[in-house]
Short mmCIF file of C-alpha atoms in Angstrom, two decimals:
data_model
loop_
_atom_site.label_atom_id
_atom_site.label_comp_id
_atom_site.label_asym_id
_atom_site.label_seq_id
_atom_site.Cartn_x
_atom_site.Cartn_y
_atom_site.Cartn_z
CA ALA A 1 30.42 -13.09 49.07
CA GLY A 2 30.65 -14.63 46.16
CA GLN A 3 29.30 -11.50 44.06
CA ARG A 4 32.26 -9.54 46.04
CA THR A 5 34.96 -12.11 45.00
CA VAL A 6 34.05 -11.61 41.25
CA ILE A 7 33.89 -7.91 41.37
CA LEU A 8 37.26 -7.73 43.18
CA ILE A 9 38.49 -9.92 40.74
CA ALA A 10 37.23 -7.81 37.88
CA ALA A 11 38.76 -4.58 39.79
CA MET A 12 41.98 -6.12 40.21
CA LEU A 13 42.41 -7.06 36.54
CA LEU A 14 41.36 -3.60 35.56
CA ASP A 15 43.72 -1.99 37.95
CA ALA A 16 46.48 -3.90 36.61
CA ALA A 17 45.77 -3.29 32.96
CA VAL A 18 45.12 0.36 33.03
CA GLY A 19 46.63 1.76 36.46
CA GLU A 20 45.98 5.09 36.81
CA PRO A 21 45.72 7.04 33.36
CA ARG A 22 46.96 10.45 33.02
CA TRP A 23 44.90 11.50 30.56
CA LEU A 24 41.81 10.84 32.59
CA TRP A 25 43.12 12.18 36.14
CA ASN A 26 44.69 15.50 34.47
CA ARG A 27 40.88 16.14 33.62
CA VAL A 28 39.08 14.49 36.52
CA THR A 29 39.97 14.83 40.25
CA HIS A 30 40.88 11.51 41.83
CA PRO A 31 39.06 10.25 44.75
CA ALA A 32 42.33 10.01 46.75
CA VAL A 33 42.82 13.71 45.89
CA LEU A 34 39.08 14.42 46.80
CA ILE A 35 39.92 12.82 50.17
CA GLY A 36 43.04 14.47 50.84
CA ARG A 37 41.59 18.11 50.24
CA VAL A 38 38.82 17.33 52.71
CA ILE A 39 41.49 16.28 55.29
CA GLY A 40 43.88 19.06 54.54
CA TRP A 41 41.17 21.85 54.59
CA ALA A 42 40.07 19.89 58.13
CA ASP A 43 43.60 20.50 59.17
CA GLU A 44 43.52 24.17 58.45
CA ARG A 45 40.21 24.90 59.89
CA PHE A 46 40.08 22.60 62.87
CA ASN A 47 43.76 21.98 64.03
CA THR A 48 43.81 24.57 66.60
CA ASP A 49 43.85 24.88 70.42
CA PRO A 50 41.83 24.01 72.38
CA HIS A 51 40.47 20.32 71.91
CA ARG A 52 42.50 19.06 69.12
CA LYS A 53 42.26 15.42 70.10
CA LEU A 54 38.50 15.70 70.28
CA ARG A 55 38.57 17.33 66.91
CA GLY A 56 40.70 14.87 65.00
CA VAL A 57 38.33 12.09 66.75
CA LEU A 58 35.05 13.94 65.02
CA LEU A 59 37.24 14.17 61.68
CA VAL A 60 37.65 10.40 61.66
CA ILE A 61 34.23 9.76 62.25
CA ALA A 62 33.24 12.00 59.43
CA LEU A 63 35.44 10.57 57.26
CA LEU A 64 33.86 7.15 58.09
CA VAL A 65 30.54 8.02 57.85
CA GLY A 66 30.83 9.92 54.32
CA SER A 67 32.54 7.16 53.00
CA ILE A 68 30.22 4.56 53.98
CA VAL A 69 27.51 6.47 52.80
CA ILE A 70 29.40 7.51 49.34
CA GLY A 71 30.44 3.94 49.12
CA SER A 72 26.88 2.54 49.65
CA PHE A 73 25.54 4.94 47.06
CA LEU A 74 28.01 3.75 44.28
CA ALA A 75 27.62 0.04 45.22
CA ALA A 76 24.06 0.48 44.91
CA LEU A 77 24.38 1.54 40.97
CA GLY A 78 25.37 -1.96 40.29
CA GLY A 79 28.33 -4.35 40.04
CA LEU A 80 29.77 -2.63 37.03
CA VAL A 81 30.09 0.80 38.90
CA GLU A 82 31.23 -0.91 42.01
CA ALA A 83 34.07 -2.70 39.87
CA LEU A 84 35.08 0.38 38.52
CA ALA A 85 35.34 2.16 41.75
CA ALA A 86 37.24 -0.67 43.53
CA ALA A 87 39.70 -0.58 40.60
CA ILE A 88 40.30 3.26 41.16
CA LEU A 89 41.09 2.19 44.81
CA LEU A 90 43.58 -0.14 44.17
CA ALA A 91 47.06 0.50 43.47
CA GLN A 92 48.91 -2.41 42.04
CA ARG A 93 49.68 -1.01 38.51
CA SER A 94 50.55 2.43 39.65
CA LEU A 95 52.72 1.15 42.79
CA ALA A 96 54.78 -1.02 40.50
CA ASP A 97 55.25 1.98 38.09
CA HIS A 98 56.54 3.97 40.51
CA VAL A 99 58.95 2.03 41.89
CA ALA A 100 59.96 1.04 38.54
CA ALA A 101 60.60 4.92 37.88
CA VAL A 102 63.01 4.79 40.52
CA ALA A 103 65.08 1.97 38.95
CA ARG A 104 65.03 3.61 35.90
CA ALA A 105 66.20 7.17 37.47
CA LEU A 106 68.78 5.09 39.54
CA ARG A 107 70.21 3.60 36.35
CA LEU A 108 70.91 6.91 35.03
CA SER A 109 72.41 8.60 38.23
CA THR A 110 72.19 8.82 42.03
CA VAL A 111 70.83 12.47 41.46
CA SER A 112 68.40 11.11 39.28
CA GLY A 113 67.20 8.36 41.69
CA ARG A 114 66.60 10.93 44.76
CA ALA A 115 64.30 12.69 42.73
CA ALA A 116 62.62 9.67 41.64
CA VAL A 117 62.07 8.41 45.30
CA ALA A 118 61.33 11.57 46.42
CA GLN A 119 58.05 11.36 44.72
CA ILE A 120 56.91 8.23 46.94
CA VAL A 121 58.87 8.50 50.25
CA GLY A 122 58.33 11.28 52.96
CA ARG A 123 62.00 11.25 54.22
CA ASP A 124 64.82 13.37 53.46
CA THR A 125 66.56 12.34 50.19
CA SER A 126 68.72 15.30 49.44
CA ALA A 127 71.75 13.31 50.81
CA MET A 128 70.76 9.48 49.91
CA ASP A 129 73.40 7.53 48.28
CA GLY A 130 72.28 4.67 45.82
CA PRO A 131 71.82 1.98 48.15
CA ALA A 132 69.84 4.51 50.45
CA VAL A 133 67.65 5.27 47.33
CA ALA A 134 67.16 1.58 46.52
CA ARG A 135 66.05 0.92 50.05
CA ALA A 136 63.52 3.41 50.24
CA ALA A 137 62.28 2.35 47.10
CA ILE A 138 61.85 -1.41 48.03
CA GLU A 139 60.57 -0.45 51.52
CA SER A 140 58.02 1.94 49.66
CA GLY A 141 56.86 -0.80 47.77
CA ALA A 142 56.68 -3.29 50.45
CA GLU A 143 54.66 -1.12 52.92
CA ASN A 144 52.35 0.23 50.02
CA LEU A 145 51.71 -3.50 49.03
CA SER A 146 49.93 -3.97 52.03
CA ASP A 147 48.22 -0.53 52.23
CA GLY A 148 47.36 0.07 48.42
CA VAL A 149 46.51 -3.53 47.44
CA ILE A 150 46.04 -6.09 50.21
CA ALA A 151 44.30 -4.12 52.82
CA PRO A 152 41.97 -2.43 50.33
CA ALA A 153 41.08 -5.60 48.82
CA PHE A 154 40.56 -7.18 52.39
CA TRP A 155 38.22 -4.69 53.34
CA PHE A 156 36.42 -4.68 50.17
CA LEU A 157 35.72 -8.48 50.77
CA ILE A 158 34.69 -7.93 54.34
CA GLY A 159 32.31 -5.09 53.64
CA GLY A 160 32.35 -4.02 50.16
CA LEU A 161 32.92 -0.66 48.78
CA PRO A 162 32.02 1.17 51.68
CA ALA A 163 34.57 -0.63 53.79
CA MET A 164 37.15 -0.37 51.43
CA LEU A 165 36.61 3.66 50.72
CA ALA A 166 36.39 4.08 54.66
CA TYR A 167 39.92 2.07 54.89
CA LYS A 168 41.44 4.60 52.02
CA ALA A 169 40.02 7.52 53.56
CA ILE A 170 41.45 6.50 56.96
CA ASN A 171 44.80 5.29 55.75
CA THR A 172 44.88 8.78 53.45
CA ALA A 173 44.26 10.50 56.96
CA ASP A 174 46.93 8.76 58.56
CA SER A 175 49.65 9.55 55.99
CA MET A 176 48.66 13.45 56.17
CA ILE A 177 48.13 14.23 59.84
CA GLY A 178 49.18 10.58 61.70
CA TYR A 179 52.63 12.25 62.60
CA ARG A 180 54.14 12.34 65.89
CA THR A 181 54.96 16.02 65.53
CA PRO A 182 53.86 19.45 67.69
CA ARG A 183 51.15 20.07 65.11
CA HIS A 184 49.77 16.65 64.76
CA GLU A 185 50.31 14.25 67.37
CA ALA A 186 46.95 15.59 68.94
CA PHE A 187 44.81 16.03 65.94
CA GLY A 188 45.96 12.97 64.12
CA TRP A 189 45.77 10.67 66.97
CA ALA A 190 42.52 9.31 65.94
CA ALA A 191 43.29 8.73 62.47
CA ALA A 192 46.86 7.16 63.27
CA ARG A 193 45.18 4.93 65.99
CA LEU A 194 42.56 3.49 63.69
CA ASP A 195 44.91 3.19 60.85
CA ASP A 196 47.03 0.89 62.77
CA VAL A 197 43.67 -1.25 63.89
CA LEU A 198 42.24 -1.30 60.23
CA ASN A 199 45.89 -2.85 59.25
CA TYR A 200 46.36 -5.04 61.96
CA ILE A 201 45.34 -8.26 59.79
CA PRO A 202 46.14 -6.85 56.18
CA ALA A 203 49.75 -6.28 57.39
CA PRO A 204 50.59 -9.72 58.80
CA LEU A 205 48.37 -11.15 55.74
CA THR A 206 50.91 -9.33 53.20
CA ALA A 207 54.12 -10.79 54.79
CA GLY A 208 52.18 -14.37 54.83
CA LEU A 209 51.27 -13.84 51.04
CA ILE A 210 55.12 -12.73 50.20
CA ALA A 211 56.62 -15.75 52.00
CA LEU A 212 53.90 -17.91 50.31
CA ALA A 213 54.53 -16.65 46.99
CA PHE A 214 58.06 -17.55 46.97
CA TRP A 215 57.69 -20.43 49.54
CA SER A 216 60.28 -18.89 51.56
CA ALA A 217 61.23 -20.00 55.17
CA ARG A 218 63.67 -17.21 55.30
CA ALA A 219 61.01 -14.67 54.79
CA VAL A 220 59.10 -16.30 57.77
CA ASP A 221 62.12 -16.48 59.71
CA VAL A 222 62.85 -12.84 59.15
CA THR A 223 59.44 -11.61 59.48
CA LEU A 224 58.81 -13.29 62.97
CA GLN A 225 62.37 -12.20 64.09
CA ASP A 226 62.37 -8.47 62.73
CA ALA A 227 59.09 -7.11 61.83
CA ARG A 228 58.78 -5.82 65.59
CA LEU A 229 62.16 -3.93 65.17
CA HIS A 230 60.43 -1.58 62.64
CA ARG A 231 59.13 1.78 63.78
CA SER A 232 55.63 1.04 62.46
CA PRO A 233 53.58 -1.65 64.27
CA ASN A 234 52.40 -2.68 60.60
CA ALA A 235 54.84 -1.71 57.96
CA GLY A 236 57.33 -3.81 59.79
CA TRP A 237 55.42 -7.02 58.76
CA PRO A 238 55.89 -6.39 54.56
CA GLU A 239 58.88 -4.81 54.99
CA ALA A 240 60.45 -8.02 56.80
CA ALA A 241 58.93 -10.46 54.73
CA MET A 242 60.54 -8.54 51.40
CA ALA A 243 63.93 -8.20 53.16
CA GLY A 244 63.79 -12.00 53.71
CA VAL A 245 62.83 -12.79 50.21
CA LEU A 246 65.31 -10.50 48.81
CA ASP A 247 68.02 -10.86 51.44
CA VAL A 248 68.52 -7.15 51.68
CA ALA A 249 68.66 -5.06 54.72
CA LEU A 250 65.87 -2.76 55.12
CA SER A 251 64.70 0.20 57.06
CA GLY A 252 67.95 1.40 59.29
CA PRO A 253 69.07 5.13 59.71
CA ARG A 254 67.12 7.73 57.75
CA SER A 255 66.68 11.36 58.15
CA TYR A 256 63.23 13.16 58.51
CA HIS A 257 62.92 17.01 58.54
CA GLY A 258 66.81 17.39 58.98
CA GLU A 259 67.08 15.05 61.88
CA MET A 260 69.02 11.73 61.57
CA ARG A 261 67.12 8.87 63.20
CA GLU A 262 68.99 5.76 64.51
CA PHE A 263 66.17 3.35 63.31
CA PRO A 264 67.52 -0.42 63.56
CA PHE A 265 67.86 -2.40 60.36
CA VAL A 266 65.34 -5.10 59.43
CA ASN A 267 67.14 -8.34 58.54
CA ALA A 268 70.33 -6.85 59.31
CA GLY A 269 72.54 -9.33 57.94
CA GLY A 270 71.30 -9.03 54.50
CA GLU A 271 72.99 -7.05 51.67
CA ARG A 272 73.12 -3.39 52.01
CA GLU A 273 75.02 -2.41 48.91
CA ILE A 274 72.01 -2.75 46.61
CA GLY A 275 70.59 -0.89 43.49
CA VAL A 276 68.79 -1.13 40.52
CA ALA A 277 68.64 -4.99 40.10
CA GLU A 278 67.63 -5.42 43.70
CA ILE A 279 64.68 -2.84 43.13
CA GLU A 280 63.56 -4.72 39.86
CA ALA A 281 63.64 -7.96 42.08
CA ALA A 282 61.20 -6.01 44.59
CA ILE A 283 58.88 -5.55 41.59
CA ALA A 284 58.80 -9.01 40.55
CA VAL A 285 57.90 -9.67 44.33
CA LEU A 286 54.96 -7.15 43.93
CA TRP A 287 53.16 -9.05 41.05
CA ARG A 288 53.99 -12.56 41.89
CA VAL A 289 52.00 -11.69 45.16
CA TRP A 290 49.19 -9.82 43.16
CA TRP A 291 48.92 -13.44 41.02
CA VAL A 292 48.54 -15.15 44.46
CA ILE A 293 45.80 -12.85 45.43
CA LEU A 294 44.16 -13.20 42.23
#
């Protein structure tokens, strides 16, 4: 456990300093992209009637076994390799950079803000006004703080690189096929359910760390009252805590695939006319929590 802690600290520092250098990933395929290609291939090849749910379960088992085998092999090469691999699987710097890109774009125009936020969210962005762009960016920052930083670090401490890589594989699968659509409701069922289980502790842990970083009783209150209002059983935790710290209203109505969904607001009494300043404040939250973790 002590060695894992040292390796994780090194990985966090490396990720924060370097992030995801474009010059490297333009030449070498990022592991997350490789995982995504495997899932995409499986979706095309095996997501057919009959037995879609069973095939989805088998895909999840294959992802877990493959991740554990590859992670164990890399970990056996030594602490330096393990730290490098862990740094690649963490996303603090890239998360902060992507959210900051939305703030810079929104400062130029709403149209630019929509284009930037479309890179990090799955909802429809073409009709968003400025506050909606800001909400989407802040929500993405909060949710991915859990999925991209806290949860991978948590699973690394629990089971080293194999557990961390397995988490990333399942989380990627959930983001690709874990939707309740006619195509993916059965095939992505196992990935979505397992992702919920793997985030069962990291999601509320993220909310607690956000509240702790700012010693915010309001963040605790909003989280306990409103996290359950979120459409996701796990994303509601960090988003509610972020909403409480910033005193903004998050979640709420949004459009997916041309259909408006009337989701309730989280922290409905918070400020709704938000913009660049609130996005930048959210980025500061991301880094302050990172320091607490470190």
